[in-house]
Amino acid sequence: MKQNYIASAGLLLLRIAVGVMMIHHGQEKLADPQQFADTYVASLHLPFPLFFAYAAGLSELIGSWLLIFGVFTPLGALAITGTMAVAAYQHILTGGFNIYVLELVALYLGGSVSLLFIGPGLFSLDAALIRLLPAKAMQSASDDFDLAEDISNLAYVKIND
């Protein structure tokens, strides 16, 4: 049991470190999204660079807060993971394997992927919500999912007959 608390404390520190350090990156992108779109997104030759500039900034900003508080942690970690994967690709594309450029992106990517796979730990709002929700509500949600699956299967059979 003591090991779970120690591991969860480590996950808390990782969530806070990645989240706090990532916030300003999102704020910078949203402060001047056109400049970010012209400087970074355009080099990827993506359509609608301004859209992707806003998407990157919002992913980093909102994802950071989700990680810090440990609420909807997989969603926040996925947002940051996606943005950092694109950032790593962009840095490799424009600068090659320059370690000074890639090391920070790699750290953010590694931290967010770790949180995506491991989860937020015991010291998170996700864990608190799970503890507070009564088992009956969890069972009800599971039953609703089973009902939706049954309806989906019924529709599939009807279409394929």
PDB file of N, CA and C in Angstrom, residues 57-158:
ATOM      1  N   GLY A  57      -2.120  25.574 -29.510  1.00  0.00           N
ATOM      2  CA  GLY A  57      -2.133  26.409 -28.310  1.00  0.00           C
ATOM      3  C   GLY A  57      -3.170  25.965 -27.299  1.00  0.00           C
ATOM      4  N   LEU A  58      -4.371  25.672 -27.774  1.00  0.00           N
ATOM      5  CA  LEU A  58      -5.431  25.217 -26.869  1.00  0.00           C
ATOM      6  C   LEU A  58      -5.122  23.840 -26.295  1.00  0.00           C
ATOM      7  N   SER A  59      -4.542  22.956 -27.101  1.00  0.00           N
ATOM      8  CA  SER A  59      -4.171  21.626 -26.603  1.00  0.00           C
ATOM      9  C   SER A  59      -3.169  21.739 -25.468  1.00  0.00           C
ATOM     10  N   GLU A  60      -2.184  22.610 -25.655  1.00  0.00           N
ATOM     11  CA  GLU A  60      -1.170  22.771 -24.617  1.00  0.00           C
ATOM     12  C   GLU A  60      -1.733  23.459 -23.379  1.00  0.00           C
ATOM     13  N   LEU A  61      -2.524  24.480 -23.572  1.00  0.00           N
ATOM     14  CA  LEU A  61      -3.052  25.229 -22.431  1.00  0.00           C
ATOM     15  C   LEU A  61      -4.082  24.416 -21.649  1.00  0.00           C
ATOM     16  N   ILE A  62      -5.080  23.898 -22.327  1.00  0.00           N
ATOM     17  CA  ILE A  62      -6.124  23.125 -21.641  1.00  0.00           C
ATOM     18  C   ILE A  62      -5.566  21.801 -21.138  1.00  0.00           C
ATOM     19  N   GLY A  63      -4.756  21.132 -21.967  1.00  0.00           N
ATOM     20  CA  GLY A  63      -4.146  19.869 -21.543  1.00  0.00           C
ATOM     21  C   GLY A  63      -3.303  20.036 -20.290  1.00  0.00           C
ATOM     22  N   SER A  64      -2.610  21.164 -20.186  1.00  0.00           N
ATOM     23  CA  SER A  64      -1.790  21.434 -18.998  1.00  0.00           C
ATOM     24  C   SER A  64      -2.632  21.513 -17.739  1.00  0.00           C
ATOM     25  N   TRP A  65      -3.731  22.254 -17.803  1.00  0.00           N
ATOM     26  CA  TRP A  65      -4.592  22.383 -16.626  1.00  0.00           C
ATOM     27  C   TRP A  65      -5.229  21.045 -16.260  1.00  0.00           C
ATOM     28  N   LEU A  66      -5.596  20.260 -17.264  1.00  0.00           N
ATOM     29  CA  LEU A  66      -6.161  18.937 -16.972  1.00  0.00           C
ATOM     30  C   LEU A  66      -5.132  18.062 -16.260  1.00  0.00           C
ATOM     31  N   LEU A  67      -3.873  18.132 -16.692  1.00  0.00           N
ATOM     32  CA  LEU A  67      -2.826  17.349 -16.025  1.00  0.00           C
ATOM     33  C   LEU A  67      -2.573  17.845 -14.609  1.00  0.00           C
ATOM     34  N   ILE A  68      -2.470  19.136 -14.436  1.00  0.00           N
ATOM     35  CA  ILE A  68      -2.167  19.689 -13.112  1.00  0.00           C
ATOM     36  C   ILE A  68      -3.203  19.246 -12.089  1.00  0.00           C
ATOM     37  N   PHE A  69      -4.472  19.337 -12.444  1.00  0.00           N
ATOM     38  CA  PHE A  69      -5.527  18.960 -11.504  1.00  0.00           C
ATOM     39  C   PHE A  69      -5.841  17.471 -11.537  1.00  0.00           C
ATOM     40  N   GLY A  70      -5.319  16.775 -12.517  1.00  0.00           N
ATOM     41  CA  GLY A  70      -5.565  15.335 -12.592  1.00  0.00           C
ATOM     42  C   GLY A  70      -7.008  15.006 -12.900  1.00  0.00           C
ATOM     43  N   VAL A  71      -7.638  15.835 -13.712  1.00  0.00           N
ATOM     44  CA  VAL A  71      -9.015  15.577 -14.110  1.00  0.00           C
ATOM     45  C   VAL A  71      -9.024  15.342 -15.622  1.00  0.00           C
ATOM     46  N   PHE A  72      -9.722  14.297 -16.048  1.00  0.00           N
ATOM     47  CA  PHE A  72      -9.694  13.878 -17.453  1.00  0.00           C
ATOM     48  C   PHE A  72      -8.249  13.760 -17.930  1.00  0.00           C
ATOM     49  N   THR A  73      -7.424  13.164 -17.093  1.00  0.00           N
ATOM     50  CA  THR A  73      -5.992  13.075 -17.355  1.00  0.00           C
ATOM     51  C   THR A  73      -5.659  12.439 -18.699  1.00  0.00           C
ATOM     52  N   PRO A  74      -6.308  11.340 -19.088  1.00  0.00           N
ATOM     53  CA  PRO A  74      -5.960  10.772 -20.401  1.00  0.00           C
ATOM     54  C   PRO A  74      -6.201  11.757 -21.549  1.00  0.00           C
ATOM     55  N   LEU A  75      -7.248  12.543 -21.451  1.00  0.00           N
ATOM     56  CA  LEU A  75      -7.545  13.526 -22.492  1.00  0.00           C
ATOM     57  C   LEU A  75      -6.470  14.613 -22.530  1.00  0.00           C
ATOM     58  N   GLY A  76      -6.099  15.117 -21.371  1.00  0.00           N
ATOM     59  CA  GLY A  76      -5.046  16.134 -21.306  1.00  0.00           C
ATOM     60  C   GLY A  76      -3.713  15.604 -21.788  1.00  0.00           C
ATOM     61  N   ALA A  77      -3.374  14.376 -21.373  1.00  0.00           N
ATOM     62  CA  ALA A  77      -2.115  13.769 -21.807  1.00  0.00           C
ATOM     63  C   ALA A  77      -2.118  13.514 -23.308  1.00  0.00           C
ATOM     64  N   LEU A  78      -3.247  13.093 -23.842  1.00  0.00           N
ATOM     65  CA  LEU A  78      -3.348  12.849 -25.283  1.00  0.00           C
ATOM     66  C   LEU A  78      -3.195  14.149 -26.069  1.00  0.00           C
ATOM     67  N   ALA A  79      -3.785  15.225 -25.578  1.00  0.00           N
ATOM     68  CA  ALA A  79      -3.663  16.523 -26.254  1.00  0.00           C
ATOM     69  C   ALA A  79      -2.209  16.967 -26.315  1.00  0.00           C
ATOM     70  N   ILE A  80      -1.508  16.847 -25.200  1.00  0.00           N
ATOM     71  CA  ILE A  80      -0.106  17.256 -25.169  1.00  0.00           C
ATOM     72  C   ILE A  80       0.753  16.291 -25.974  1.00  0.00           C
ATOM     73  N   THR A  81       0.466  15.000 -25.896  1.00  0.00           N
ATOM     74  CA  THR A  81       1.219  14.014 -26.677  1.00  0.00           C
ATOM     75  C   THR A  81       1.105  14.302 -28.169  1.00  0.00           C
ATOM     76  N   GLY A  82      -0.099  14.555 -28.632  1.00  0.00           N
ATOM     77  CA  GLY A  82      -0.292  14.843 -30.052  1.00  0.00           C
ATOM     78  C   GLY A  82       0.454  16.083 -30.492  1.00  0.00           C
ATOM     79  N   THR A  83       0.362  17.129 -29.705  1.00  0.00           N
ATOM     80  CA  THR A  83       1.038  18.377 -30.051  1.00  0.00           C
ATOM     81  C   THR A  83       2.551  18.206 -30.025  1.00  0.00           C
ATOM     82  N   MET A  84       3.073  17.492 -29.038  1.00  0.00           N
ATOM     83  CA  MET A  84       4.517  17.293 -28.953  1.00  0.00           C
ATOM     84  C   MET A  84       5.032  16.357 -30.045  1.00  0.00           C
ATOM     85  N   ALA A  85       4.224  15.401 -30.462  1.00  0.00           N
ATOM     86  CA  ALA A  85       4.630  14.523 -31.569  1.00  0.00           C
ATOM     87  C   ALA A  85       4.772  15.340 -32.854  1.00  0.00           C
ATOM     88  N   VAL A  86       3.830  16.234 -33.098  1.00  0.00           N
ATOM     89  CA  VAL A  86       3.917  17.102 -34.279  1.00  0.00           C
ATOM     90  C   VAL A  86       5.101  18.057 -34.138  1.00  0.00           C
ATOM     91  N   ALA A  87       5.328  18.579 -32.933  1.00  0.00           N
ATOM     92  CA  ALA A  87       6.462  19.482 -32.709  1.00  0.00           C
ATOM     93  C   ALA A  87       7.784  18.758 -32.957  1.00  0.00           C
ATOM     94  N   ALA A  88       7.894  17.515 -32.492  1.00  0.00           N
ATOM     95  CA  ALA A  88       9.120  16.743 -32.732  1.00  0.00           C
ATOM     96  C   ALA A  88       9.331  16.542 -34.227  1.00  0.00           C
ATOM     97  N   TYR A  89       8.275  16.193 -34.932  1.00  0.00           N
ATOM     98  CA  TYR A  89       8.367  16.009 -36.383  1.00  0.00           C
ATOM     99  C   TYR A  89       8.793  17.310 -37.063  1.00  0.00           C
ATOM    100  N   GLN A  90       8.204  18.421 -36.654  1.00  0.00           N
ATOM    101  CA  GLN A  90       8.530  19.717 -37.251  1.00  0.00           C
ATOM    102  C   GLN A  90       9.984  20.081 -36.991  1.00  0.00           C
ATOM    103  N   HIS A  91      10.474  19.836 -35.778  1.00  0.00           N
ATOM    104  CA  HIS A  91      11.870  20.158 -35.457  1.00  0.00           C
ATOM    105  C   HIS A  91      12.834  19.279 -36.245  1.00  0.00           C
ATOM    106  N   ILE A  92      12.515  18.006 -36.394  1.00  0.00           N
ATOM    107  CA  ILE A  92      13.370  17.110 -37.179  1.00  0.00           C
ATOM    108  C   ILE A  92      13.344  17.522 -38.650  1.00  0.00           C
ATOM    109  N   LEU A  93      12.176  17.883 -39.137  1.00  0.00           N
ATOM    110  CA  LEU A  93      12.015  18.286 -40.534  1.00  0.00           C
ATOM    111  C   LEU A  93      12.831  19.538 -40.851  1.00  0.00           C
ATOM    112  N   THR A  94      12.805  20.508 -39.958  1.00  0.00           N
ATOM    113  CA  THR A  94      13.473  21.781 -40.241  1.00  0.00           C
ATOM    114  C   THR A  94      14.918  21.844 -39.761  1.00  0.00           C
ATOM    115  N   GLY A  95      15.262  21.125 -38.691  1.00  0.00           N
ATOM    116  CA  GLY A  95      16.608  21.252 -38.132  1.00  0.00           C
ATOM    117  C   GLY A  95      17.388  19.965 -38.030  1.00  0.00           C
ATOM    118  N   GLY A  96      16.811  18.869 -38.492  1.00  0.00           N
ATOM    119  CA  GLY A  96      17.492  17.590 -38.348  1.00  0.00           C
ATOM    120  C   GLY A  96      17.442  17.119 -36.903  1.00  0.00           C
ATOM    121  N   PHE A  97      18.362  16.259 -36.564  1.00  0.00           N
ATOM    122  CA  PHE A  97      18.382  15.698 -35.213  1.00  0.00           C
ATOM    123  C   PHE A  97      19.269  16.526 -34.289  1.00  0.00           C
ATOM    124  N   ASN A  98      19.008  17.823 -34.232  1.00  0.00           N
ATOM    125  CA  ASN A  98      19.717  18.734 -33.351  1.00  0.00           C
ATOM    126  C   ASN A  98      19.207  18.502 -31.931  1.00  0.00           C
ATOM    127  N   ILE A  99      20.044  17.938 -31.091  1.00  0.00           N
ATOM    128  CA  ILE A  99      19.625  17.522 -29.751  1.00  0.00           C
ATOM    129  C   ILE A  99      19.146  18.701 -28.907  1.00  0.00           C
ATOM    130  N   TYR A 100      19.719  19.884 -29.118  1.00  0.00           N
ATOM    131  CA  TYR A 100      19.327  21.032 -28.304  1.00  0.00           C
ATOM    132  C   TYR A 100      17.892  21.459 -28.584  1.00  0.00           C
ATOM    133  N   VAL A 101      17.443  21.233 -29.793  1.00  0.00           N
ATOM    134  CA  VAL A 101      16.075  21.588 -30.145  1.00  0.00           C
ATOM    135  C   VAL A 101      15.110  20.493 -29.697  1.00  0.00           C
ATOM    136  N   LEU A 102      15.533  19.253 -29.826  1.00  0.00           N
ATOM    137  CA  LEU A 102      14.638  18.125 -29.570  1.00  0.00           C
ATOM    138  C   LEU A 102      14.512  17.735 -28.104  1.00  0.00           C
ATOM    139  N   GLU A 103      15.493  18.075 -27.287  1.00  0.00           N
ATOM    140  CA  GLU A 103      15.486  17.530 -25.926  1.00  0.00           C
ATOM    141  C   GLU A 103      14.279  17.980 -25.110  1.00  0.00           C
ATOM    142  N   LEU A 104      13.892  19.233 -25.207  1.00  0.00           N
ATOM    143  CA  LEU A 104      12.736  19.705 -24.445  1.00  0.00           C
ATOM    144  C   LEU A 104      11.448  19.072 -24.959  1.00  0.00           C
ATOM    145  N   VAL A 105      11.310  19.005 -26.278  1.00  0.00           N
ATOM    146  CA  VAL A 105      10.133  18.369 -26.871  1.00  0.00           C
ATOM    147  C   VAL A 105      10.073  16.905 -26.451  1.00  0.00           C
ATOM    148  N   ALA A 106      11.221  16.229 -26.449  1.00  0.00           N
ATOM    149  CA  ALA A 106      11.262  14.815 -26.061  1.00  0.00           C
ATOM    150  C   ALA A 106      10.871  14.624 -24.597  1.00  0.00           C
ATOM    151  N   LEU A 107      11.279  15.543 -23.734  1.00  0.00           N
ATOM    152  CA  LEU A 107      10.899  15.448 -22.323  1.00  0.00           C
ATOM    153  C   LEU A 107       9.394  15.614 -22.140  1.00  0.00           C
ATOM    154  N   TYR A 108       8.816  16.608 -22.793  1.00  0.00           N
ATOM    155  CA  TYR A 108       7.365  16.794 -22.718  1.00  0.00           C
ATOM    156  C   TYR A 108       6.631  15.592 -23.302  1.00  0.00           C
ATOM    157  N   LEU A 109       7.122  15.092 -24.422  1.00  0.00           N
ATOM    158  CA  LEU A 109       6.496  13.941 -25.066  1.00  0.00           C
ATOM    159  C   LEU A 109       6.584  12.712 -24.167  1.00  0.00           C
ATOM    160  N   GLY A 110       7.748  12.464 -23.592  1.00  0.00           N
ATOM    161  CA  GLY A 110       7.911  11.319 -22.693  1.00  0.00           C
ATOM    162  C   GLY A 110       7.030  11.415 -21.462  1.00  0.00           C
ATOM    163  N   GLY A 111       6.947  12.600 -20.876  1.00  0.00           N
ATOM    164  CA  GLY A 111       6.093  12.782 -19.700  1.00  0.00           C
ATOM    165  C   GLY A 111       4.628  12.593 -20.010  1.00  0.00           C
ATOM    166  N   SER A 112       4.184  13.144 -21.127  1.00  0.00           N
ATOM    167  CA  SER A 112       2.760  13.029 -21.464  1.00  0.00           C
ATOM    168  C   SER A 112       2.393  11.612 -21.883  1.00  0.00           C
ATOM    169  N   VAL A 113       3.285  10.930 -22.597  1.00  0.00           N
ATOM    170  CA  VAL A 113       3.018   9.530 -22.969  1.00  0.00           C
ATOM    171  C   VAL A 113       2.978   8.660 -21.715  1.00  0.00           C
ATOM    172  N   SER A 114       3.877   8.908 -20.781  1.00  0.00           N
ATOM    173  CA  SER A 114       3.878   8.146 -19.525  1.00  0.00           C
ATOM    174  C   SER A 114       2.565   8.325 -18.778  1.00  0.00           C
ATOM    175  N   LEU A 115       2.100   9.553 -18.677  1.00  0.00           N
ATOM    176  CA  LEU A 115       0.828   9.808 -17.992  1.00  0.00           C
ATOM    177  C   LEU A 115      -0.345   9.213 -18.754  1.00  0.00           C
ATOM    178  N   LEU A 116      -0.258   9.197 -20.067  1.00  0.00           N
ATOM    179  CA  LEU A 116      -1.312   8.592 -20.880  1.00  0.00           C
ATOM    180  C   LEU A 116      -1.418   7.100 -20.589  1.00  0.00           C
ATOM    181  N   PHE A 117      -0.275   6.421 -20.473  1.00  0.00           N
ATOM    182  CA  PHE A 117      -0.279   4.977 -20.239  1.00  0.00           C
ATOM    183  C   PHE A 117      -0.505   4.603 -18.778  1.00  0.00           C
ATOM    184  N   ILE A 118       0.090   5.348 -17.856  1.00  0.00           N
ATOM    185  CA  ILE A 118       0.037   4.984 -16.436  1.00  0.00           C
ATOM    186  C   ILE A 118      -1.220   5.519 -15.758  1.00  0.00           C
ATOM    187  N   GLY A 119      -1.629   6.724 -16.114  1.00  0.00           N
ATOM    188  CA  GLY A 119      -2.773   7.344 -15.462  1.00  0.00           C
ATOM    189  C   GLY A 119      -2.326   8.383 -14.453  1.00  0.00           C
ATOM    190  N   PRO A 120      -3.276   9.029 -13.792  1.00  0.00           N
ATOM    191  CA  PRO A 120      -2.962  10.163 -12.930  1.00  0.00           C
ATOM    192  C   PRO A 120      -2.488   9.799 -11.527  1.00  0.00           C
ATOM    193  N   GLY A 121      -2.732   8.591 -11.069  1.00  0.00           N
ATOM    194  CA  GLY A 121      -2.384   8.214  -9.709  1.00  0.00           C
ATOM    195  C   GLY A 121      -3.495   8.521  -8.722  1.00  0.00           C
ATOM    196  N   LEU A 122      -3.229   8.219  -7.460  1.00  0.00           N
ATOM    197  CA  LEU A 122      -4.238   8.376  -6.410  1.00  0.00           C
ATOM    198  C   LEU A 122      -4.508   9.834  -6.051  1.00  0.00           C
ATOM    199  N   PHE A 123      -3.506  10.701  -6.234  1.00  0.00           N
ATOM    200  CA  PHE A 123      -3.643  12.102  -5.844  1.00  0.00           C
ATOM    201  C   PHE A 123      -4.100  12.927  -7.045  1.00  0.00           C
ATOM    202  N   SER A 124      -5.322  12.685  -7.462  1.00  0.00           N
ATOM    203  CA  SER A 124      -5.875  13.373  -8.627  1.00  0.00           C
ATOM    204  C   SER A 124      -7.381  13.510  -8.462  1.00  0.00           C
ATOM    205  N   LEU A 125      -7.951  14.446  -9.191  1.00  0.00           N
ATOM    206  CA  LEU A 125      -9.405  14.580  -9.175  1.00  0.00           C
ATOM    207  C   LEU A 125     -10.067  13.387  -9.845  1.00  0.00           C
ATOM    208  N   ASP A 126      -9.395  12.788 -10.827  1.00  0.00           N
ATOM    209  CA  ASP A 126      -9.934  11.575 -11.446  1.00  0.00           C
ATOM    210  C   ASP A 126     -10.147  10.487 -10.395  1.00  0.00           C
ATOM    211  N   ALA A 127      -9.130  10.257  -9.567  1.00  0.00           N
ATOM    212  CA  ALA A 127      -9.229   9.226  -8.534  1.00  0.00           C
ATOM    213  C   ALA A 127     -10.282   9.599  -7.493  1.00  0.00           C
ATOM    214  N   ALA A 128     -10.355  10.885  -7.138  1.00  0.00           N
ATOM    215  CA  ALA A 128     -11.356  11.323  -6.156  1.00  0.00           C
ATOM    216  C   ALA A 128     -12.767  11.124  -6.693  1.00  0.00           C
ATOM    217  N   LEU A 129     -12.983  11.429  -7.955  1.00  0.00           N
ATOM    218  CA  LEU A 129     -14.310  11.238  -8.548  1.00  0.00           C
ATOM    219  C   LEU A 129     -14.699   9.767  -8.570  1.00  0.00           C
ATOM    220  N   ILE A 130     -13.750   8.917  -8.875  1.00  0.00           N
ATOM    221  CA  ILE A 130     -14.040   7.479  -8.891  1.00  0.00           C
ATOM    222  C   ILE A 130     -14.392   6.994  -7.489  1.00  0.00           C
ATOM    223  N   ARG A 131     -13.683   7.504  -6.474  1.00  0.00           N
ATOM    224  CA  ARG A 131     -13.979   7.106  -5.091  1.00  0.00           C
ATOM    225  C   ARG A 131     -15.334   7.641  -4.636  1.00  0.00           C
ATOM    226  N   LEU A 132     -15.715   8.825  -5.109  1.00  0.00           N
ATOM    227  CA  LEU A 132     -16.960   9.448  -4.667  1.00  0.00           C
ATOM    228  C   LEU A 132     -18.190   8.905  -5.377  1.00  0.00           C
ATOM    229  N   LEU A 133     -18.018   8.476  -6.612  1.00  0.00           N
ATOM    230  CA  LEU A 133     -19.171   7.942  -7.335  1.00  0.00           C
ATOM    231  C   LEU A 133     -19.598   6.627  -6.708  1.00  0.00           C
ATOM    232  N   PRO A 134     -20.861   6.491  -6.404  1.00  0.00           N
ATOM    233  CA  PRO A 134     -21.315   5.222  -5.829  1.00  0.00           C
ATOM    234  C   PRO A 134     -21.193   4.097  -6.855  1.00  0.00           C
ATOM    235  N   ALA A 135     -21.002   2.907  -6.358  1.00  0.00           N
ATOM    236  CA  ALA A 135     -20.851   1.738  -7.223  1.00  0.00           C
ATOM    237  C   ALA A 135     -22.079   1.546  -8.106  1.00  0.00           C
ATOM    238  N   LYS A 136     -23.247   1.916  -7.582  1.00  0.00           N
ATOM    239  CA  LYS A 136     -24.475   1.748  -8.360  1.00  0.00           C
ATOM    240  C   LYS A 136     -24.454   2.635  -9.603  1.00  0.00           C
ATOM    241  N   ALA A 137     -23.944   3.852  -9.474  1.00  0.00           N
ATOM    242  CA  ALA A 137     -23.854   4.748 -10.634  1.00  0.00           C
ATOM    243  C   ALA A 137     -22.892   4.185 -11.665  1.00  0.00           C
ATOM    244  N   MET A 138     -21.794   3.606 -11.194  1.00  0.00           N
ATOM    245  CA  MET A 138     -20.835   2.993 -12.116  1.00  0.00           C
ATOM    246  C   MET A 138     -21.479   1.819 -12.837  1.00  0.00           C
ATOM    247  N   GLN A 139     -22.267   1.016 -12.098  1.00  0.00           N
ATOM    248  CA  GLN A 139     -22.938  -0.124 -12.719  1.00  0.00           C
ATOM    249  C   GLN A 139     -23.976   0.364 -13.721  1.00  0.00           C
ATOM    250  N   SER A 140     -24.682   1.446 -13.389  1.00  0.00           N
ATOM    251  CA  SER A 140     -25.676   2.004 -14.298  1.00  0.00           C
ATOM    252  C   SER A 140     -25.023   2.466 -15.593  1.00  0.00           C
ATOM    253  N   ALA A 141     -23.869   3.111 -15.485  1.00  0.00           N
ATOM    254  CA  ALA A 141     -23.153   3.552 -16.685  1.00  0.00           C
ATOM    255  C   ALA A 141     -22.720   2.356 -17.515  1.00  0.00           C
ATOM    256  N   SER A 142     -22.285   1.305 -16.852  1.00  0.00           N
ATOM    257  CA  SER A 142     -21.887   0.085 -17.557  1.00  0.00           C
ATOM    258  C   SER A 142     -23.080  -0.546 -18.260  1.00  0.00           C
ATOM    259  N   ASP A 143     -24.237  -0.562 -17.586  1.00  0.00           N
ATOM    260  CA  ASP A 143     -25.450  -1.114 -18.196  1.00  0.00           C
ATOM    261  C   ASP A 143     -25.869  -0.296 -19.412  1.00  0.00           C
ATOM    262  N   ASP A 144     -25.746   1.038 -19.312  1.00  0.00           N
ATOM    263  CA  ASP A 144     -26.076   1.894 -20.451  1.00  0.00           C
ATOM    264  C   ASP A 144     -25.175   1.582 -21.631  1.00  0.00           C
ATOM    265  N   PHE A 145     -23.904   1.326 -21.362  1.00  0.00           N
ATOM    266  CA  PHE A 145     -22.974   0.986 -22.436  1.00  0.00           C
ATOM    267  C   PHE A 145     -23.374  -0.335 -23.077  1.00  0.00           C
ATOM    268  N   ASP A 146     -23.762  -1.318 -22.247  1.00  0.00           N
ATOM    269  CA  ASP A 146     -24.198  -2.609 -22.783  1.00  0.00           C
ATOM    270  C   ASP A 146     -25.441  -2.441 -23.646  1.00  0.00           C
ATOM    271  N   LEU A 147     -26.370  -1.581 -23.223  1.00  0.00           N
ATOM    272  CA  LEU A 147     -27.575  -1.326 -24.003  1.00  0.00           C
ATOM    273  C   LEU A 147     -27.217  -0.693 -25.347  1.00  0.00           C
ATOM    274  N   ALA A 148     -26.312   0.271 -25.333  1.00  0.00           N
ATOM    275  CA  ALA A 148     -25.890   0.912 -26.582  1.00  0.00           C
ATOM    276  C   ALA A 148     -25.220  -0.100 -27.506  1.00  0.00           C
ATOM    277  N   GLU A 149     -24.439  -1.000 -26.928  1.00  0.00           N
ATOM    278  CA  GLU A 149     -23.787  -2.037 -27.734  1.00  0.00           C
ATOM    279  C   GLU A 149     -24.826  -2.980 -28.334  1.00  0.00           C
ATOM    280  N   ASP A 150     -25.844  -3.347 -27.544  1.00  0.00           N
ATOM    281  CA  ASP A 150     -26.911  -4.219 -28.057  1.00  0.00           C
ATOM    282  C   ASP A 150     -27.658  -3.551 -29.207  1.00  0.00           C
ATOM    283  N   ILE A 151     -27.950  -2.264 -29.069  1.00  0.00           N
ATOM    284  CA  ILE A 151     -28.646  -1.533 -30.130  1.00  0.00           C
ATOM    285  C   ILE A 151     -27.778  -1.467 -31.378  1.00  0.00           C
ATOM    286  N   SER A 152     -26.493  -1.227 -31.178  1.00  0.00           N
ATOM    287  CA  SER A 152     -25.571  -1.171 -32.311  1.00  0.00           C
ATOM    288  C   SER A 152     -25.514  -2.510 -33.035  1.00  0.00           C
ATOM    289  N   ASN A 153     -25.438  -3.601 -32.268  1.00  0.00           N
ATOM    290  CA  ASN A 153     -25.405  -4.935 -32.881  1.00  0.00           C
ATOM    291  C   ASN A 153     -26.706  -5.234 -33.612  1.00  0.00           C
ATOM    292  N   LEU A 154     -27.828  -4.824 -33.040  1.00  0.00           N
ATOM    293  CA  LEU A 154     -29.128  -5.039 -33.669  1.00  0.00           C
ATOM    294  C   LEU A 154     -29.215  -4.279 -34.995  1.00  0.00           C
ATOM    295  N   ALA A 155     -28.728  -3.039 -34.992  1.00  0.00           N
ATOM    296  CA  ALA A 155     -28.731  -2.241 -36.220  1.00  0.00           C
ATOM    297  C   ALA A 155     -27.826  -2.875 -37.268  1.00  0.00           C
ATOM    298  N   TYR A 156     -26.690  -3.416 -36.832  1.00  0.00           N
ATOM    299  CA  TYR A 156     -25.760  -4.061 -37.762  1.00  0.00           C
ATOM    300  C   TYR A 156     -26.409  -5.276 -38.417  1.00  0.00           C
ATOM    301  N   VAL A 157     -27.095  -6.097 -37.609  1.00  0.00           N
ATOM    302  CA  VAL A 157     -27.764  -7.290 -38.139  1.00  0.00           C
ATOM    303  C   VAL A 157     -28.858  -6.878 -39.115  1.00  0.00           C
ATOM    304  N   LYS A 158     -29.631  -5.842 -38.762  1.00  0.00           N
ATOM    305  CA  LYS A 158     -30.731  -5.377 -39.612  1.00  0.00           C
ATOM    306  C   LYS A 158     -30.202  -4.881 -40.960  1.00  0.00           C
TER     307      LYS A 158
END
